Amino acid sequence: MAEDLFIEMEYAQFTKTGQAACGDDVRLLTVDRENRYIAALSDGLGSGVKAHVLSTMTTTMALRFLQSNIPTLEAVEIIMDSLPVCETRKISYATFSLFDFALGGRAKILEMGNPGYIHLRGTEEIAPVSEERMVSVHWPDRTVRECEVDLRAGDRIILCSDGVTQAGLGERRDMKLGWRRSGVRAFAQERIAAEADISARDLSLEIARRSVNITAGVCRDDVSCLVVYLRHARVGRILTGPAFRRESGAEFASQAGLGEDHVVICGGTTMNILTRELGVEVKISLADMRAAGRLPPVGKVPGVGIATEGILTLSAVLSALEEGRSPEGESPAARAILERLARHDRIEFVVGTKVNESHQDPNIPQDLELRRSVTRRLAAVLEKRYRKEVRVNFY
Amino acid sequence: MDKVKVEICCGTACYLLGAVHLMELEAQLPPEMRERVAFEAKSCLGQCENDRLGGAPFVRFNGTEMMSRATPGAVMARLRELLGLEVA
């Protein structure tokens, strides 16, 4: 990937009220070797488990076909031929929107049956460079739209299911045809005007939430919104030490200068090294002390970032990431780290490998992992599951 | 009169060996002590690898006096002494 460009792909989803499974499916794929980013959003016919199966089959196949560069029509025909036929409606159907982008090139968007994508550069809507409509011989009533899009740094692409654009349809006098694509676009433009660098994560969530709020919190249909944001990478850094050699301390500590919103100091000894080398102090307020939960409290290091305890907190973060738990239920220290991880695209771990002898005290009631192995597992889960770029430097 | 400052180490070893209970002391102070003691959590007092001092958890009184293997009872007793109150 070009040194500082990053593709943020995030989506938000709500299930139709009363259904056990979401009938929409969103799947994301990064092909590292090709610097290629692929996303698929599908809405299965109907709702509930049956729709979920249809949409999941569609996204799974679509990702594989795109990755293998199979011609569009051929891929669509295979998908349509493979979907089970609905007993009630006697048709097989799942809509889709596919996004395919290799860094440095143009993006391709394929759509069938879903609301048209929205491409915004700042608040300005951008038309595709080229557009083609294709009809399959097997399925003459289905049209596939293929667009080539000129995606530049700062651009966003918004894809959604019709649960978003049709929110309010037939229910609200002021929205006879629902929120519509134009309503979604206007809302996104308004949000971007207010917050120019709003993340894909926040924007997708706000669009999905807004569509649900149109019908007073009741989901009349499954709601999915995917936002792709091409931006300069947001770099976050986690320092956890101490360095193996004491003389590396200064170099280790110098890595802390990245800006307060981007740095986490993990570990009491690590913090002491920063105090020694940079003269900075950690401040833990009484409120933070009282709210600490099941982990030591989180503190602030003015001018540097936040500070937490080391291995227990990192282990809690790792388990939340591996099990896909949301930050809200975690202790404040783990939550603070999880929220920072979510806000950044590239995560840099600066890891001192010296073993803390006090951790080997036989009186300590639980096994403590080594920093080095926890960091490796964190790096793996952040890359694979959360599509972060991760760098690890050992000291 | 100055408050007695109590710094509790929240490093990994101290936390696991009992600092978590020391942090609860602040909420348990009797009324006559409440206004006269200031608790602070420290990310690490840097003592756990110092064999001469005994083991974690560590607590520091008034910035100079270190207590090792601190328990809620021992901290409370020392606080009463420092405040000139009767030691139970």
XYZ file of C-alpha atoms in Angstrom:
483
model
C 0.000 0.000 0.000
C 1.186 3.544 -0.691
C 2.937 4.714 2.430
C 0.182 6.692 4.080
C -3.077 5.836 2.337
C -5.526 3.557 4.025
C -8.902 2.153 3.036
C -11.296 2.169 5.934
C -14.239 -0.161 5.276
C -16.817 -0.336 8.050
C -20.493 -1.137 8.228
C -23.424 -0.930 10.600
C -26.376 -3.252 10.616
C -29.738 -3.598 12.340
C -32.040 -6.600 12.116
C -35.715 -6.273 11.235
C -37.649 -6.033 14.501
C -38.894 -9.451 15.589
C -36.490 -11.482 13.438
C -33.774 -13.681 14.892
C -31.333 -13.288 12.011
C -30.423 -10.384 9.763
C -31.499 -10.930 6.148
C -28.708 -8.650 4.886
C -25.091 -9.686 4.829
C -21.920 -7.654 4.501
C -18.524 -9.221 3.901
C -15.133 -7.573 3.543
C -11.933 -8.960 2.120
C -8.415 -7.612 1.893
C -6.092 -9.223 -0.633
C -2.713 -8.175 0.738
C -0.578 -9.302 -2.185
C -2.548 -7.107 -4.576
C -3.263 -4.171 -2.229
C -6.831 -4.918 -3.087
C -9.967 -4.272 -1.059
C -13.254 -5.987 -1.788
C -16.623 -5.544 -0.104
C -19.982 -7.189 -0.713
C -23.401 -6.188 0.624
C -26.400 -8.359 -0.107
C -30.070 -8.257 0.820
C -31.743 -11.669 0.754
C -35.328 -12.074 -0.430
C -37.731 -11.777 2.512
C -36.339 -11.597 6.035
C -35.118 -13.775 8.866
C -33.088 -16.943 8.567
C -34.087 -17.725 4.965
C -33.031 -14.281 3.770
C -29.870 -14.584 5.840
C -28.903 -17.780 4.019
C -29.558 -16.207 0.609
C -27.580 -13.058 1.346
C -24.691 -14.924 2.970
C -24.402 -17.294 0.001
C -24.406 -14.290 -2.311
C -21.708 -12.304 -0.517
C -19.523 -15.386 -0.034
C -19.666 -16.344 -3.695
C -19.337 -12.752 -4.905
C -16.149 -12.163 -2.914
C -14.560 -15.321 -4.295
C -15.552 -14.553 -7.898
C -14.295 -10.993 -7.714
C -11.046 -12.106 -6.148
C -10.575 -14.656 -8.933
C -11.377 -12.048 -11.614
C -14.213 -14.098 -13.145
C -16.174 -12.022 -15.737
C -19.082 -10.156 -14.169
C -22.004 -11.710 -16.035
C -20.669 -15.206 -15.599
C -20.267 -14.647 -11.856
C -23.776 -13.206 -11.526
C -25.294 -16.120 -13.418
C -23.548 -18.657 -11.214
C -24.802 -16.847 -8.118
C -28.391 -16.653 -9.372
C -28.344 -20.282 -10.518
C -27.072 -21.459 -7.141
C -29.517 -19.686 -4.844
C -32.345 -21.882 -3.585
C -35.792 -21.007 -4.948
C -38.205 -19.484 -2.454
C -41.235 -21.759 -1.881
C -43.590 -18.826 -1.526
C -42.436 -16.614 -4.315
C -41.046 -19.245 -6.719
C -37.976 -17.156 -7.421
C -34.435 -17.109 -6.142
C -33.254 -13.719 -5.280
C -30.695 -11.738 -3.396
C -29.610 -8.245 -4.360
C -26.006 -7.165 -4.131
C -23.592 -4.252 -4.240
C -19.944 -5.089 -4.734
C -16.966 -2.811 -4.312
C -13.569 -3.738 -5.705
C -10.558 -1.477 -5.431
C -6.844 -1.894 -5.870
C -4.842 0.969 -4.472
C -3.486 3.180 -7.224
C -6.199 2.155 -9.657
C -9.877 2.823 -10.202
C -12.609 1.284 -8.147
C -15.271 -0.911 -9.678
C -18.777 -1.077 -8.294
C -21.282 -3.730 -9.363
C -24.911 -3.474 -8.360
C -27.999 -5.530 -8.809
C -31.269 -4.583 -7.171
C -29.770 -2.497 -4.353
C -30.044 1.281 -3.994
C -27.368 2.996 -6.128
C -24.063 3.738 -4.431
C -23.186 7.266 -3.323
C -19.715 8.645 -4.064
C -18.787 11.780 -2.125
C -15.651 13.905 -2.370
C -16.049 16.139 0.631
C -19.738 16.975 0.293
C -19.783 16.914 -3.510
C -21.318 13.918 -5.249
C -19.090 12.436 -7.947
C -20.410 10.679 -11.057
C -18.818 7.461 -12.276
C -16.104 7.584 -14.940
C -17.985 4.971 -16.920
C -21.200 3.049 -16.512
C -22.484 -0.072 -18.201
C -25.665 -2.090 -17.809
C -25.676 -5.804 -18.478
C -28.498 -8.303 -18.762
C -28.006 -12.030 -18.388
C -29.533 -14.321 -21.007
C -30.544 -16.716 -18.215
C -32.118 -14.021 -16.098
C -33.504 -11.393 -18.489
C -35.363 -9.499 -15.789
C -32.205 -8.729 -13.800
C -29.935 -5.883 -14.725
C -26.421 -5.540 -13.418
C -24.937 -2.060 -13.324
C -21.165 -1.834 -13.478
C -19.492 1.505 -12.744
C -15.892 2.562 -12.776
C -15.161 5.134 -10.130
C -12.227 7.501 -9.702
C -11.480 7.142 -6.008
C -9.135 9.722 -4.503
C -7.754 10.378 -1.038
C -10.571 11.755 1.119
C -13.373 10.169 -0.979
C -16.156 8.074 0.486
C -18.415 5.454 -1.055
C -21.695 4.644 0.668
C -23.544 1.408 -0.038
C -26.774 0.416 1.652
C -29.652 -2.007 1.577
C -33.162 -0.790 0.797
C -34.000 -0.990 4.498
C -32.118 2.314 4.712
C -33.507 4.130 1.665
C -37.072 2.922 2.212
C -37.188 3.809 5.910
C -40.484 5.574 6.629
C -42.102 4.411 3.368
C -45.878 4.469 3.649
C -45.627 5.439 7.290
C -44.621 9.030 7.378
C -46.499 11.709 5.520
C -43.348 13.719 5.002
C -41.616 10.707 3.429
C -44.149 9.081 1.165
C -41.422 7.270 -0.728
C -39.286 6.696 2.325
C -35.970 8.316 3.200
C -34.731 7.593 -0.361
C -31.225 7.640 -1.723
C -31.380 11.432 -1.887
C -32.220 11.585 1.820
C -29.279 9.365 2.730
C -26.977 11.467 0.540
C -28.187 14.742 2.079
C -27.717 13.336 5.587
C -24.182 12.145 4.771
C -23.327 15.527 3.220
C -24.621 17.290 6.300
C -22.553 15.068 8.585
C -19.399 15.510 6.498
C -19.924 19.289 6.386
C -20.037 19.253 10.190
C -17.145 16.818 10.647
C -14.867 16.693 7.605
C -12.873 13.649 8.722
C -15.706 11.564 10.153
C -14.653 7.913 10.046
C -16.386 5.241 7.958
C -17.245 3.534 11.213
C -19.049 6.552 12.659
C -20.733 7.590 9.407
C -22.098 4.108 8.649
C -23.445 3.843 12.185
C -25.050 7.278 12.055
C -26.746 6.560 8.720
C -28.060 3.196 9.947
C -29.260 4.709 13.231
C -30.930 7.613 11.494
C -32.874 5.260 9.225
C -34.119 3.337 12.241
C -35.055 6.548 14.035
C -37.223 7.602 11.108
C -39.618 4.855 12.163
C -39.244 5.608 15.879
C -36.693 2.883 16.551
C -38.629 0.058 14.890
C -36.842 -1.718 12.034
C -39.395 -2.406 9.312
C -36.720 -4.132 7.245
C -33.127 -5.230 7.761
C -30.842 -2.214 7.655
C -27.228 -2.295 6.423
C -24.935 0.578 5.587
C -21.347 0.168 4.425
C -18.989 3.110 4.104
C -15.625 2.981 2.388
C -13.286 5.868 3.167
C -9.946 6.330 1.429
C -7.872 8.435 3.759
C -4.434 9.114 5.080
C -3.720 6.452 7.656
C -4.439 7.368 11.273
C -1.549 6.031 13.256
C -1.956 4.893 16.850
C 0.903 3.649 19.007
C 1.092 1.419 22.052
C 4.264 1.438 24.129
C 4.833 -1.433 26.496
C 8.213 -2.123 28.032
C 10.730 -2.078 29.546
C 13.406 -2.377 26.868
C 15.741 -5.364 27.144
C 18.747 -3.089 27.557
C 18.478 -0.128 29.881
C 20.481 2.026 27.446
C 17.722 1.584 24.823
C 15.329 3.395 27.191
C 15.795 6.816 25.599
C 15.105 5.537 22.110
C 12.146 3.516 23.383
C 10.698 6.565 25.158
C 11.204 8.795 22.115
C 8.515 6.741 20.357
C 5.908 8.319 22.638
C 5.808 11.580 20.703
C 2.891 11.144 18.340
C 0.189 13.287 19.896
C -2.058 12.769 22.897
C -4.925 11.170 21.022
C -2.717 8.509 19.519
C -0.519 7.094 22.270
C -1.112 4.505 24.984
C 1.522 3.703 27.598
C 0.922 0.196 28.894
C 2.636 -0.746 32.117
C 3.841 0.873 35.318
C 7.527 0.288 34.608
C 7.047 1.621 31.078
C 5.530 4.756 32.559
C 8.487 5.088 34.942
C 10.854 4.953 31.958
C 8.947 7.803 30.318
C 9.115 9.781 33.552
C 12.864 9.155 33.707
C 13.564 9.914 30.039
C 11.001 12.608 29.223
C 10.109 14.031 32.630
C 6.386 13.395 32.117
C 4.022 12.287 34.881
C 0.853 10.248 34.897
C -2.259 11.670 36.541
C -4.862 9.247 37.817
C -7.931 11.081 39.075
C -9.953 9.866 42.041
C -12.867 9.314 39.678
C -10.707 7.090 37.468
C -9.505 5.229 40.562
C -13.071 4.622 41.746
C -14.308 3.564 38.306
C -11.447 1.162 37.629
C -13.538 -2.039 37.534
C -11.648 -5.316 37.215
C -8.376 -3.713 36.078
C -6.055 -1.044 37.484
C -7.223 2.472 36.624
C -6.423 4.427 33.483
C -4.492 7.681 33.822
C -3.623 10.648 31.643
C -0.107 11.695 30.723
C -0.435 15.344 29.687
C 1.192 15.949 26.325
C 1.747 12.229 25.690
C -1.413 10.123 25.888
C -3.055 7.740 28.306
C -1.424 5.256 30.663
C -2.698 1.887 31.848
C -1.314 -1.113 33.680
C 0.503 -3.502 31.357
C -0.032 -7.199 30.922
C -3.428 -7.661 32.628
C -4.907 -4.817 30.610
C -3.374 -5.959 27.313
C -4.611 -9.499 27.994
C -8.130 -8.132 28.601
C -7.926 -6.173 25.334
C -6.761 -9.283 23.497
C -9.596 -11.407 24.845
C -12.202 -8.749 23.934
C -10.821 -8.553 20.392
C -10.577 -12.304 19.934
C -14.090 -12.858 21.228
C -15.512 -9.843 19.393
C -16.843 -8.204 22.585
C -17.814 -4.544 22.358
C -15.727 -2.055 24.405
C -18.762 -0.870 26.391
C -18.759 -3.868 28.736
C -15.025 -3.735 29.517
C -13.201 -2.107 32.434
C -12.242 1.533 31.722
C -8.564 0.779 31.003
C -9.295 -1.956 28.448
C -12.122 0.092 27.019
C -9.883 3.130 26.533
C -7.399 1.021 24.563
C -10.116 -0.714 22.515
C -11.631 2.634 21.573
C -8.255 3.986 20.501
C -7.567 0.889 18.433
C -10.915 1.319 16.692
C -10.167 4.956 15.822
C -6.822 4.219 14.163
C -5.923 2.471 10.916
C -2.315 1.612 11.509
C -1.318 0.352 14.931
C 2.311 0.444 15.937
C 3.424 -1.596 18.929
C 6.655 -0.536 20.566
C 7.542 -3.471 22.782
C 10.304 -3.828 25.328
C 11.136 -7.493 25.837
C 12.694 -7.426 29.288
C 10.958 -9.872 31.597
C 9.605 -8.285 34.755
C 10.905 -10.520 37.526
C 8.188 -9.549 39.956
C 5.699 -11.219 37.587
C 7.361 -14.523 38.417
C 6.505 -14.228 42.122
C 4.945 -17.591 43.084
C 2.421 -15.758 45.278
C 0.784 -14.145 42.266
C -2.547 -15.904 41.925
C -2.665 -16.195 38.142
C -0.426 -16.898 35.162
C 0.851 -13.794 33.459
C 1.538 -13.897 29.760
C 4.699 -12.488 28.294
C 4.393 -9.082 26.644
C 5.986 -10.387 23.512
C 3.464 -13.180 22.981
C 0.427 -11.056 23.851
C 1.602 -8.408 21.395
C 2.023 -10.974 18.637
C -1.495 -12.272 19.203
C -2.862 -8.722 19.296
C -1.141 -7.972 15.997
C -2.589 -11.109 14.409
C -6.183 -10.491 15.477
C -6.047 -6.789 14.558
C -4.820 -7.621 11.070
C -7.054 -10.568 10.334
C -10.260 -9.622 12.010
C -10.184 -5.843 12.224
C -8.303 -5.082 8.965
C -5.711 -2.893 10.679
C -2.186 -2.450 9.437
C 0.068 -3.482 12.288
C 3.748 -2.928 12.918
C 5.632 -4.352 15.850
C 9.047 -3.127 16.945
C 10.897 -4.891 19.699
C 13.393 -3.133 21.928
C -3.329 20.635 58.958
C -1.934 18.931 55.882
C -3.589 15.778 54.721
C -1.718 12.498 54.902
C -0.953 11.423 51.347
C -1.323 7.714 50.568
C -0.012 6.512 47.213
C -1.076 3.035 46.154
C 1.000 1.234 43.557
C -1.166 -0.168 40.767
C 1.562 -2.011 38.896
C 0.751 -5.563 37.834
C 2.363 -7.384 40.771
C 1.013 -4.973 43.415
C -2.443 -5.040 41.904
C -2.609 -8.831 41.862
C -1.151 -9.172 45.345
C -3.738 -6.921 46.954
C -3.594 -3.295 45.763
C -7.086 -3.784 44.362
C -8.347 -4.035 47.977
C -6.240 -1.071 49.095
C -7.992 1.102 46.534
C -11.290 0.321 48.229
C -9.999 1.791 51.521
C -10.745 5.314 50.368
C -14.477 4.559 50.427
C -14.227 2.864 53.838
C -12.547 5.634 55.835
C -14.355 6.472 59.075
C -15.806 10.015 59.242
C -13.030 11.376 61.496
C -10.385 10.469 58.881
C -12.214 11.250 55.671
C -11.096 14.886 55.327
C -7.576 14.205 56.534
C -6.351 11.590 54.072
C -5.702 11.926 50.334
C -5.502 8.705 48.340
C -3.732 8.522 45.030
C -3.262 5.664 42.591
C 0.228 5.454 41.072
C 0.946 3.515 37.908
C 4.075 2.063 39.573
C 6.166 2.988 42.588
C 9.036 0.998 41.095
C 9.758 -1.083 44.207
C 8.783 -4.631 43.279
C 12.224 -5.618 42.052
C 13.898 -4.197 45.134
C 14.449 -7.286 47.320
C 15.486 -5.330 50.411
C 12.046 -3.833 50.763
C 10.020 -7.023 50.954
C 7.160 -7.855 48.633
C 4.276 -6.208 46.829
C 1.873 -4.520 47.258
C 3.567 -1.235 48.068
C 2.091 1.895 49.558
C 3.872 5.204 50.138
C 2.916 7.645 52.898
C 3.580 11.374 52.536
C 5.905 10.851 49.584
C 8.709 9.179 51.556
C 7.685 6.331 53.818
C 7.335 3.033 51.958
C 5.251 0.132 53.267
C 5.661 -3.314 51.724
C 3.198 -6.220 51.839
C 0.554 -3.639 52.570
C -2.846 -4.821 53.732
C -5.948 -2.703 54.372
C -5.519 -3.291 58.119
C -1.852 -2.270 58.156
C -2.495 0.846 56.054
C -5.400 1.872 58.266
C -3.349 1.362 61.448
C -0.439 3.435 60.103
C -2.835 6.171 59.018
C -4.295 6.381 62.519
C -0.792 6.698 63.934
C 0.146 9.424 61.480
C -3.054 11.302 62.298
C -2.499 10.953 66.033
C -5.657 8.910 66.492
C -6.028 5.994 68.835
C -4.857 2.769 67.182
C -7.511 0.088 67.459
